[in-house]
Coordinates of C-alpha atoms and ligand atoms in Angstrom, one line a residue:
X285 CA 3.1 9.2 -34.0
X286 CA -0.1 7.8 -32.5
X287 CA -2.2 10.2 -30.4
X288 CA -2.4 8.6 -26.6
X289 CA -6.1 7.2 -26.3
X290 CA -7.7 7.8 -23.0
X291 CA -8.6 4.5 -21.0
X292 CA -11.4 3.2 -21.1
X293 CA -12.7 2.2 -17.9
X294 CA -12.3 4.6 -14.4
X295 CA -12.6 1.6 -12.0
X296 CA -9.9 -0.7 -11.0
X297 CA -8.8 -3.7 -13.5
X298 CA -9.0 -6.1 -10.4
X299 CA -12.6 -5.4 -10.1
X300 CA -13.1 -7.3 -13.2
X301 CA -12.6 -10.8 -11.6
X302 CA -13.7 -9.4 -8.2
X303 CA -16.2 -7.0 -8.4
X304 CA -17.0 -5.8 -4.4
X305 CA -19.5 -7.6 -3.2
X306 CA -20.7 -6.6 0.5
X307 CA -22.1 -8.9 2.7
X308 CA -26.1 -8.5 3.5
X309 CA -26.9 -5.9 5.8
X310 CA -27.4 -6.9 9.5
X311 CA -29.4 -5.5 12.3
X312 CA -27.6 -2.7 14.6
X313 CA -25.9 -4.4 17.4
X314 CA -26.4 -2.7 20.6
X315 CA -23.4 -3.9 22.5
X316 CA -20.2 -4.9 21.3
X317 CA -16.7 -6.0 22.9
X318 CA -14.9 -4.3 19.6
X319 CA -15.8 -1.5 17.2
X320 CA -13.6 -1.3 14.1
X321 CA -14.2 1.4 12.2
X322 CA -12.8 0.4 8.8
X323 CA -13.5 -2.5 6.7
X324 CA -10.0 -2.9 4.7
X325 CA -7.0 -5.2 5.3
X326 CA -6.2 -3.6 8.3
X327 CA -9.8 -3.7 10.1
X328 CA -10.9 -7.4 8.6
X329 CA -7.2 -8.4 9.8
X330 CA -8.2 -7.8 13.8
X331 CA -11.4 -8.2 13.3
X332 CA -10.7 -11.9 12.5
X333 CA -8.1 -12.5 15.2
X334 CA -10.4 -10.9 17.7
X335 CA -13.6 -12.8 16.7
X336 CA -11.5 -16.3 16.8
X337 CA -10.8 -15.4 20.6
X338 CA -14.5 -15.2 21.3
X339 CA -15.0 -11.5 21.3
X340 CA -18.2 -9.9 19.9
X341 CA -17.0 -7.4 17.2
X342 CA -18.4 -5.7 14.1
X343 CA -16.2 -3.5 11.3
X344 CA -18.4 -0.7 9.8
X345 CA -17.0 0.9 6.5
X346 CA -18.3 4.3 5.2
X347 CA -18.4 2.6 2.0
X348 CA -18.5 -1.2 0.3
X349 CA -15.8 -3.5 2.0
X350 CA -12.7 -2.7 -0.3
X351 CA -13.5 0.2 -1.8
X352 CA -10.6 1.9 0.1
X353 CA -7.2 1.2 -0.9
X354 CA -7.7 -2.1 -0.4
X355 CA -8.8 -3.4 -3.8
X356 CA -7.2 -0.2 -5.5
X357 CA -3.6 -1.5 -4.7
X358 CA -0.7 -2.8 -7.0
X359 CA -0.7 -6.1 -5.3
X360 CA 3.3 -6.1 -5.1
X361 CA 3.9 -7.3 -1.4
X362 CA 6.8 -5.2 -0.3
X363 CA 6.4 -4.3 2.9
X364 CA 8.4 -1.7 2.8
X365 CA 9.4 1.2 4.6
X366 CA 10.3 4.5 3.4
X367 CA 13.1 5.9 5.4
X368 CA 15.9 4.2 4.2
X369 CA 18.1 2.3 6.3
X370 CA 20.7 4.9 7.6
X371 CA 18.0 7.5 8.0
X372 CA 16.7 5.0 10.4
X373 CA 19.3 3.9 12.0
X374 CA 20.3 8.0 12.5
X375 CA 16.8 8.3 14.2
X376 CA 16.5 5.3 16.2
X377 CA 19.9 4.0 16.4
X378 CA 21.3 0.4 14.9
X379 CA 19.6 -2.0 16.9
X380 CA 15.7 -0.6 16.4
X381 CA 16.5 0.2 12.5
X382 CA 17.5 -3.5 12.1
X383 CA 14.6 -4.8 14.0
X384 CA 12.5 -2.7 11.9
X385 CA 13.7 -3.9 8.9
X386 CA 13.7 -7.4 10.8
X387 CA 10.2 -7.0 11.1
X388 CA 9.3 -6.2 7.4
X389 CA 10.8 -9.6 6.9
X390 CA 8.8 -11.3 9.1
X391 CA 5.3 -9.7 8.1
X392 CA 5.6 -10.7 4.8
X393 CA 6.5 -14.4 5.7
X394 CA 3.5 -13.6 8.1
X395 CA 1.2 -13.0 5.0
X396 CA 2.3 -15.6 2.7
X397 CA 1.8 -18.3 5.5
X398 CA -1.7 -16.8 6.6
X399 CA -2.4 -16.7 2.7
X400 CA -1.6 -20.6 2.8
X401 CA -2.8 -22.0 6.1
X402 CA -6.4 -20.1 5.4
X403 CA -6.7 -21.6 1.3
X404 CA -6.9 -18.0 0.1
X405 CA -7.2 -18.0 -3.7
X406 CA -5.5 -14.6 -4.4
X407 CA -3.2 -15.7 -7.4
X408 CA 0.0 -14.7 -4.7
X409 CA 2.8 -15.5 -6.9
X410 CA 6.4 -15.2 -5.4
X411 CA 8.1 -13.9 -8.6
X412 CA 10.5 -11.8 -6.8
X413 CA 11.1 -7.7 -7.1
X414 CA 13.4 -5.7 -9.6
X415 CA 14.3 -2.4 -8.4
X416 CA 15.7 -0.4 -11.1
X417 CA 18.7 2.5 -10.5
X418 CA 18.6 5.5 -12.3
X419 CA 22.5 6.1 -12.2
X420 CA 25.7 3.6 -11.9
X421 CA 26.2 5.4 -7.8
X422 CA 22.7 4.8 -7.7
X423 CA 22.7 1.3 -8.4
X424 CA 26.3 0.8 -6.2
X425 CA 24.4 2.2 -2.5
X426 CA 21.3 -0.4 -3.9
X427 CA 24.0 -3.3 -4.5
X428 CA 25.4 -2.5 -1.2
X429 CA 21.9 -2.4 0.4
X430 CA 21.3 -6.5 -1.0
X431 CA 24.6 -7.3 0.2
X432 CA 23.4 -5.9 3.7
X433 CA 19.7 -7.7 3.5
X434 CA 21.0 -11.0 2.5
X435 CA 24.0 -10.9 5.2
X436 CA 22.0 -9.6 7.9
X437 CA 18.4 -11.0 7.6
X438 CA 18.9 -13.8 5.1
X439 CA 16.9 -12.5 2.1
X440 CA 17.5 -13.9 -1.3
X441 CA 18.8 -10.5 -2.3
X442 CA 21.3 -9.3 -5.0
X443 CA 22.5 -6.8 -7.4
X444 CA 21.5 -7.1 -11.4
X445 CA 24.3 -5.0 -13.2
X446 CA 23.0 -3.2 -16.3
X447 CA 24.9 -5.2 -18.5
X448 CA 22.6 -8.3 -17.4
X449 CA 19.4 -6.2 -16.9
X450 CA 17.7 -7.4 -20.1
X451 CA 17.5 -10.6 -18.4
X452 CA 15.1 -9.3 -15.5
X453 CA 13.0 -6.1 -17.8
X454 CA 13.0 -4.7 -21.4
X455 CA 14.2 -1.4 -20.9
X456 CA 17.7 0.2 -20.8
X457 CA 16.5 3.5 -19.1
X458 CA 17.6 2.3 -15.8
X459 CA 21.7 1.7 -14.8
X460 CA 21.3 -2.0 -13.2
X461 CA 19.2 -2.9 -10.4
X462 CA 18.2 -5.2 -7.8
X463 CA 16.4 -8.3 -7.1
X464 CA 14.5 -9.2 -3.9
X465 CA 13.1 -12.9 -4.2
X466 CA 11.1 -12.2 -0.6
X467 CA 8.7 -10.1 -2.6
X468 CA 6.0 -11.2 -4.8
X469 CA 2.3 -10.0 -6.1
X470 CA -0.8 -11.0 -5.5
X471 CA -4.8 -10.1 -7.0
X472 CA -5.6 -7.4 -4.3
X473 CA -9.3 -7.4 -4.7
X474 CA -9.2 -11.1 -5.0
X475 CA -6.7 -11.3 -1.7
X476 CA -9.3 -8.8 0.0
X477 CA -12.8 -10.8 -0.8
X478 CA -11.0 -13.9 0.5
X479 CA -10.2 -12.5 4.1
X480 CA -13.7 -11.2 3.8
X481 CA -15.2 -14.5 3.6
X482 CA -12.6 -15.7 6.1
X483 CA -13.4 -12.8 8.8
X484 CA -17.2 -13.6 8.2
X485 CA -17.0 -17.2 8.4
X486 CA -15.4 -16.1 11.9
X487 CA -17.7 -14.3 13.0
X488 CA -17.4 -11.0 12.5
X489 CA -20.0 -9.2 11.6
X490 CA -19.4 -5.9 8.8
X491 CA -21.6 -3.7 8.2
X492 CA -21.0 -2.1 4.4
X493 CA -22.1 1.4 3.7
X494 CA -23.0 2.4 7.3
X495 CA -20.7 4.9 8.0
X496 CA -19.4 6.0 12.0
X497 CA -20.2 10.0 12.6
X498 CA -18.4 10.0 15.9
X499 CA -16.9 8.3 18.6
X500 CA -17.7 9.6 22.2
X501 CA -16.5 8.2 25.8
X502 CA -19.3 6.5 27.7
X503 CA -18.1 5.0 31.3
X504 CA -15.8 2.7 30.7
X505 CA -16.1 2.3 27.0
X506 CA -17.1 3.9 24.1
X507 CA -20.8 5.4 22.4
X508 CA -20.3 5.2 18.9
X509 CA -22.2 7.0 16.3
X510 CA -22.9 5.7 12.8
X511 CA -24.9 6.5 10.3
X512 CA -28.2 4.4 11.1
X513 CA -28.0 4.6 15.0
X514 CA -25.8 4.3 18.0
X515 CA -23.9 1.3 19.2
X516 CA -22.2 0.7 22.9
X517 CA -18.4 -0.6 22.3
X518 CA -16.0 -1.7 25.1
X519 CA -13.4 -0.7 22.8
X520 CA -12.8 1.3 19.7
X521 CA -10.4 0.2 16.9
X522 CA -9.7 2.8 13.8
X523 CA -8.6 1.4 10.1
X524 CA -9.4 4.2 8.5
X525 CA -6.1 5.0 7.0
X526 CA -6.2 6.9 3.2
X527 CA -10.1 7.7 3.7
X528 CA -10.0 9.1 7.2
X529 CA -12.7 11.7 7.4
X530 CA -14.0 14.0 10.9
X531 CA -14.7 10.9 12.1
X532 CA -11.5 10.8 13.8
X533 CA -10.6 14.4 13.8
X534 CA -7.5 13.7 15.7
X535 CA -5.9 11.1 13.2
X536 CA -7.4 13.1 10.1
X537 CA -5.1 16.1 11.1
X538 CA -2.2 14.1 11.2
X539 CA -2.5 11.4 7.7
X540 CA -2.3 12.7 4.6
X541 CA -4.3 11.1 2.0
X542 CA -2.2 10.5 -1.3
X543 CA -3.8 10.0 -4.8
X544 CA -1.8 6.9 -6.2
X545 CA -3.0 5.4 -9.4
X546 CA -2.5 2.8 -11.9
X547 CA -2.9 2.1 -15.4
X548 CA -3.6 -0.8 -16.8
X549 CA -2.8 -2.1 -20.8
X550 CA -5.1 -4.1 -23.1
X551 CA -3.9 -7.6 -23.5
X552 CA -0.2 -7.7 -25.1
X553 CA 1.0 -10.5 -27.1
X554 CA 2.8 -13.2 -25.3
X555 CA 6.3 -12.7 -27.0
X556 CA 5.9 -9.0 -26.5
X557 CA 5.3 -9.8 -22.3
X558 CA 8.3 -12.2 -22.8
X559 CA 10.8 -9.4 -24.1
X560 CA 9.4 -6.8 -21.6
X561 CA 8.9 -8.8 -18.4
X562 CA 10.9 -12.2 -19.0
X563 CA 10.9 -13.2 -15.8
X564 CA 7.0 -11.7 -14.4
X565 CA 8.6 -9.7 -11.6
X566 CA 7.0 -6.8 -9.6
X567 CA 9.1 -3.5 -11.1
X568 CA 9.8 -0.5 -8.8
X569 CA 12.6 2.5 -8.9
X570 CA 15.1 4.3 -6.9
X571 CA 13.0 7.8 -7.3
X572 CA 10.9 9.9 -4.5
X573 CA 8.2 9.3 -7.1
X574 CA 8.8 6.4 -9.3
X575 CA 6.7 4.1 -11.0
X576 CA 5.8 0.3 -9.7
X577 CA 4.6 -1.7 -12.6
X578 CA 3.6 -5.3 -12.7
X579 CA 2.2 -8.2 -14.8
X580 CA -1.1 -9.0 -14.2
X581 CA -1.3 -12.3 -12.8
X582 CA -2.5 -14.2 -15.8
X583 CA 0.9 -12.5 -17.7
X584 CA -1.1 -10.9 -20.1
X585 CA -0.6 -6.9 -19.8
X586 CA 0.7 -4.2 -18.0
X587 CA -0.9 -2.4 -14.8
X588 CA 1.6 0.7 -14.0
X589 CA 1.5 3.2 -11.2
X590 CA 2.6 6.3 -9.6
X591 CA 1.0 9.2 -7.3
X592 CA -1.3 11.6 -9.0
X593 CA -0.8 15.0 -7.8
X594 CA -4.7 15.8 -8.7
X595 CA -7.4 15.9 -5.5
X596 CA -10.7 16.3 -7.4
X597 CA -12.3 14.7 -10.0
X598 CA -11.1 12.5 -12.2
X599 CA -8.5 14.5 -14.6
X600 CA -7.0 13.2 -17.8
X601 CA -3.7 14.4 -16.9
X602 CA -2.5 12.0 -14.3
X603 CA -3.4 8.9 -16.7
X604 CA -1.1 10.4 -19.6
X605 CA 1.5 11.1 -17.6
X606 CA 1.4 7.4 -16.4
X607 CA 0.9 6.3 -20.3
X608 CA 3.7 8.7 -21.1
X609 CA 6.5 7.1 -18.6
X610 CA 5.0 3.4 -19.9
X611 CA 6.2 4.5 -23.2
X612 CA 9.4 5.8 -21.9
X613 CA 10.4 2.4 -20.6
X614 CA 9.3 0.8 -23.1
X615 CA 8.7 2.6 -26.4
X616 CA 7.2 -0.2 -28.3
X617 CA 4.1 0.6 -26.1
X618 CA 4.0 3.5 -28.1
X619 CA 0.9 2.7 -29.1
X620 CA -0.8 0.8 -26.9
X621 CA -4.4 1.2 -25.7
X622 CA -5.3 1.2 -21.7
X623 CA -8.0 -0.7 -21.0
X624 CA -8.8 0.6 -17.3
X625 CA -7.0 3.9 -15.4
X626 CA -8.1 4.5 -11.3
X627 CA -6.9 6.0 -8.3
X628 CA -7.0 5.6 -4.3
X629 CA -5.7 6.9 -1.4
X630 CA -2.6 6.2 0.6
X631 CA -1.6 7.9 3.8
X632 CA 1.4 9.3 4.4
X633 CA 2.3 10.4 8.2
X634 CA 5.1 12.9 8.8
X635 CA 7.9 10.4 9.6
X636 CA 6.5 7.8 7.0
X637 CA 6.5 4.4 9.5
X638 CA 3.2 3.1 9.9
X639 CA 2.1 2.1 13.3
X640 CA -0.3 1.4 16.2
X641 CA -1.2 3.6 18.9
X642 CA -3.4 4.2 21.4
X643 CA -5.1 7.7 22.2
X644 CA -7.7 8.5 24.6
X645 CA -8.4 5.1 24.8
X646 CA -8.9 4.2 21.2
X647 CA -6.7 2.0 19.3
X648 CA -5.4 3.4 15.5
X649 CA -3.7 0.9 12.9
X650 CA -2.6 3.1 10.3
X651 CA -0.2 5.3 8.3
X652 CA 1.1 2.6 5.8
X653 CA 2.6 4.8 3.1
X654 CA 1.4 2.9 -0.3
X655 CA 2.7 -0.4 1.7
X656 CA -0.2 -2.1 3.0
X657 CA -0.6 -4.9 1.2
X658 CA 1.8 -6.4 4.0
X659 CA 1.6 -4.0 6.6
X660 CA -2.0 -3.7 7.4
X661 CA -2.8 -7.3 7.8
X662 CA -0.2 -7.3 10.2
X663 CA -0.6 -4.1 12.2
X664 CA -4.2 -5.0 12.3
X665 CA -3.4 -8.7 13.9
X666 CA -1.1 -6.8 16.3
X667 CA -3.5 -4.2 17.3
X668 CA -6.4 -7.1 17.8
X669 CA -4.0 -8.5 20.7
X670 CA -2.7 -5.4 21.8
X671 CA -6.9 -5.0 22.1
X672 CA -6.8 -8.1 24.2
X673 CA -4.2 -7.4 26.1
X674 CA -1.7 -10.4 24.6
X675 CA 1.6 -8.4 25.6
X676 CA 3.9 -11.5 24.2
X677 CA 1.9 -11.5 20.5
X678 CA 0.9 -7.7 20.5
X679 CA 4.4 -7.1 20.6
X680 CA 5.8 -4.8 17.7
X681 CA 8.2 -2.4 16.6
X682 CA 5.9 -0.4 15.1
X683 CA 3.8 0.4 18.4
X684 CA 4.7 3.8 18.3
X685 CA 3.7 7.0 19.9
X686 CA 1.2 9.0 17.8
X687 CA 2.0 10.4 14.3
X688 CA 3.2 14.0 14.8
X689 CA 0.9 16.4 13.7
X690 CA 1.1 18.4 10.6
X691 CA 0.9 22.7 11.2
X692 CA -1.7 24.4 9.3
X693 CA -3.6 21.1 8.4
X694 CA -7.3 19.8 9.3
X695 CA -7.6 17.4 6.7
X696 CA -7.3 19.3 3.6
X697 CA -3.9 18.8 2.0
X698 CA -3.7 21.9 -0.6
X699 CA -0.2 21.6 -0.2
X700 CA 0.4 18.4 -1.9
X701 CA 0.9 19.2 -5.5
X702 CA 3.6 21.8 -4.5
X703 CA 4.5 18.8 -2.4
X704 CA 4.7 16.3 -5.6
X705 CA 6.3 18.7 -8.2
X706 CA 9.3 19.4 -5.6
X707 CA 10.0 15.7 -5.6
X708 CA 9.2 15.0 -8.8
X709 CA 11.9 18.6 -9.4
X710 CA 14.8 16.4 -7.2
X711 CA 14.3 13.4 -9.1
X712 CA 15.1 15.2 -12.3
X713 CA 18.0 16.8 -10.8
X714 CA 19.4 13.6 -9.6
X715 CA 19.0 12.4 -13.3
X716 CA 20.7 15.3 -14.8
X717 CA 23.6 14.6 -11.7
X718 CA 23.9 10.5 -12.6
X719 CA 23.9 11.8 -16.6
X720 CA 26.7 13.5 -16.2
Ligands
FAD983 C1 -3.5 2.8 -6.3 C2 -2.8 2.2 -5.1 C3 -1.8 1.3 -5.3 C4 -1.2 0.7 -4.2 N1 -0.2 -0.3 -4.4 C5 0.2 -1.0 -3.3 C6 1.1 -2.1 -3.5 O1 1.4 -2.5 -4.7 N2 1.6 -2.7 -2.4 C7 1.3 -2.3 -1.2 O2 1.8 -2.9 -0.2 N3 0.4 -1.3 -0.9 C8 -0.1 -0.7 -2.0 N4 -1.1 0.3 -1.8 C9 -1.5 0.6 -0.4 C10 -2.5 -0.4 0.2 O3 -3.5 -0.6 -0.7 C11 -3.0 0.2 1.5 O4 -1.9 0.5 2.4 C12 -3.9 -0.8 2.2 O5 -4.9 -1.3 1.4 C13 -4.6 -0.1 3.5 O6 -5.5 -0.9 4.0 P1 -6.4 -0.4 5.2 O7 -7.3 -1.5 5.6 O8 -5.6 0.3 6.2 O9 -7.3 0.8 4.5 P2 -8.4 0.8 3.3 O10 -8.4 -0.4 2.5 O11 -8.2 2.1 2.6 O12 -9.7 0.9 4.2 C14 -10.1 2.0 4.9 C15 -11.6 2.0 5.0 O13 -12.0 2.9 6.0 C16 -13.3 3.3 5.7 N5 -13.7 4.4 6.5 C17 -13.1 5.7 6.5 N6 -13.8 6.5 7.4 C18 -14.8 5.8 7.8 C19 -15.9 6.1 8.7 N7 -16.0 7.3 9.3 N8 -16.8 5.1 9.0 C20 -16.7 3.9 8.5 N9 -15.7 3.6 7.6 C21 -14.8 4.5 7.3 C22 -13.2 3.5 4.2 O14 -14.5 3.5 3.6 C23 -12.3 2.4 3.7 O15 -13.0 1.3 3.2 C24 -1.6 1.0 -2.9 C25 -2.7 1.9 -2.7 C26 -3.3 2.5 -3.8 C27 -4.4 3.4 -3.6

């Protein structure tokens, strides 16, 4: 048996065809119509909507544009959201858990039209999505579920039974599955730099590595502190989400950043791609923490991921546990090398939907749960007219109230790998159950 090698490189495989590159620094405005705080999908997504409507605004980000989530990510474009159906529907009721659903729908046509009508060359390839059961009841709900999407909403959605799986992935460890055309992947660094160049072109001006200390009241509007000096802003719009810091005290006690992180293979052979991804789709599972696994968009290797129940450093543990399930799928990875392993964060809330809302006069667009990729470009445009006042085009079912907040929290979360072994504990139970 081969020993597992470590990867080789700790930053993120996309980085290789887009390395960050932040725009020159700018003098400090002095006045501004909107502050974002937040340079990631979410904050260049208003910013670009707000500067095209003639309003002054400038995104600062504590760090290089992107070097949030935002050209960590998967790619895959699921908008999803993570209470399932009927725990939505017993929350909200049938009509609001449809239109939520409804909405996921329309955000991701949202992004693949905004992708087009603005020429953004971000490999966006609309492969589709396999989601793999782990037992036959499992993979029955799922099968009911496609039924439901494709009846309801129209989505090219169906069931994959296990005796045609080989068709759609390698692997037997999963029971059947199902496909959802209506989701594809795209390069997320790539996808990021593009709405960069897009938001700048636009006029917005972003300010890389300047980070914002604190956000006070002032009249009307708002005194905002950053790093190199103060700035007046009529209004305030947080994008913080996974690396909110004190900051935003109030959001930070209610998000909890997530590790989640992806490995990526050295270049496979083309046959060997053919036999484990034949038809190039984004991969995810029916587990609390499963894996989401991919092609990379040139086809040639692997890029897998999963959360990582580590907060410090950069441990060897999480990656082999990653390289470890790769091998489980598909065991003639066995010995494969990784050529990169990274992690960023996500944010989870404490009812998991992400959302805008407003407190103390501040706009937040946040809480998007490792979904982003189609959710914060589209909370962000909604939050840029909800900004302007637009009722008709601010208009969303995600304009909630704020997230709840979390007892005995301030922005550590040391309960999170107690949090990550009990889920990880139920998916092996329900294993064991759909073994049986
Ligand atoms: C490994 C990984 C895999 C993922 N895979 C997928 C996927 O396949 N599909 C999907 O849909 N989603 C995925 N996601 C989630 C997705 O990447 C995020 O939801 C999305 O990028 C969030 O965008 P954002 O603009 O809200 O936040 P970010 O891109 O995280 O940006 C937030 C920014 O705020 C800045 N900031 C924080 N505090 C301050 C401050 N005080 N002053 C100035 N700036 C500040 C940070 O520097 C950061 O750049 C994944 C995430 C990770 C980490």
């Amino acid at each position: 048996m081969h020993a597992p090698r470590v990867a080789e490189k700790a930053t993120p495989y996309w980085w290789e065809a887009a390395p960050l590159e932040p725009p020159p620094q700018r003098p400090l405005p002095k006045n501004l119509d909107v502050l974002i705080v937040g340079a990631g999908y979410a904050g260049l997504s208003a910013g670009l909507v707000l500067a095209r409507e003639g309003r002054s605004v400038a995104a600062f980000d504590a760090m290089d544009p992107g070097e949030g989530a935002s050209t960590r990510n998967g790619g895959i474009t699921s908008g999803s959201i993570r209470p399932d159906y009927a725990t939505l529907t017993r929350r909200f009721g049938e009509e609001k858990a449809l239109t939520i659903e409804a909405e996921g729908k329309a955000a991701r046509e949202f992004l693949y039209d905004f992708i087009k009508t603005e020429g953004l060359a971000c490999e966006f390839q609309p492969v589709g999505q396999f989601k793999g059961a782990f037992g036959y009841e499992q993979y029955e709900a799922m099968a009911r579920t496609a039924e439901r999407l494709a009846k309801k909403l129209g989505i090219e959605a169906y069931a994959v039974p296990y005796a045609e799986q080989r068709k759609y992935i390698g692997t037997d460890v999963y029971r059947g599955g199902t496909v959802r055309m209506d989701i594809g992947g795209l390069h997320p660094a790539k996808f990021h730099a593009e709405l960069l160049r897009v938001a700048l072109t636009s006029g917005v001006t972003v300010h890389a590595r300047t980070p914002v200390v604190s956000i006070e009241r002032d009249g009307g509007g708002f005194r905002v502190i950053t790093a190199v000096g103060p700035v007046n802003a009529r209004q305030v719009l947080v994008c913080t989400n996974g690396y909110t810091d004190g900051a935003v005290p109030f959001l930070r006690r209610r998000l909890v950043p997530v590790r989640s992180r992806i490995i990526a293979t050295e270049e496979l052979a083309p046959e060997l791609m053919t036999r484990l991804m034949p038809k190039r789709m984004m991969i995810t599972e029916n587990r609390e923490v499963g894996f989401y696994y991919r092609p990379s968009p040139d086809g040639r290797r692997i890029l897998l991921g999963g959360r990582d129940s580590s907060r410090v450093g950069d441990p060897v543990a999480p990656k082999l546990r990653l390289r470890n399930g790769l091998v489980k799928l598909f065991p003639e990875l066995e010995s494969v090398r990784l050529s990169h392993s990274w992690f960023g964060n996500v944010a989870m809330n404490r009812d998991m939907i992400p959302r805008i809302f407003e407190k103390d006069g501040i706009v937040y667009a946040t809480g998007f749960c490792g979904s982003g990729v189609v959710w914060a470009p589209w909370i962000g445009m909604h939050a840029a007219h909800k900004l302007m006042g637009h009722d008709a085009q601010a208009r969303t079912a995600f304009d909630f109230r704020p997230p709840a907040f979390i007892p005995f929290y301030r922005g550590n979360p040391w309960f999170l790998p107690v949090f990550i072994q009990t889920y990880r504990m139920r998916d092996r139970i329900a294993l064991w159950r759909a073994s049986r």
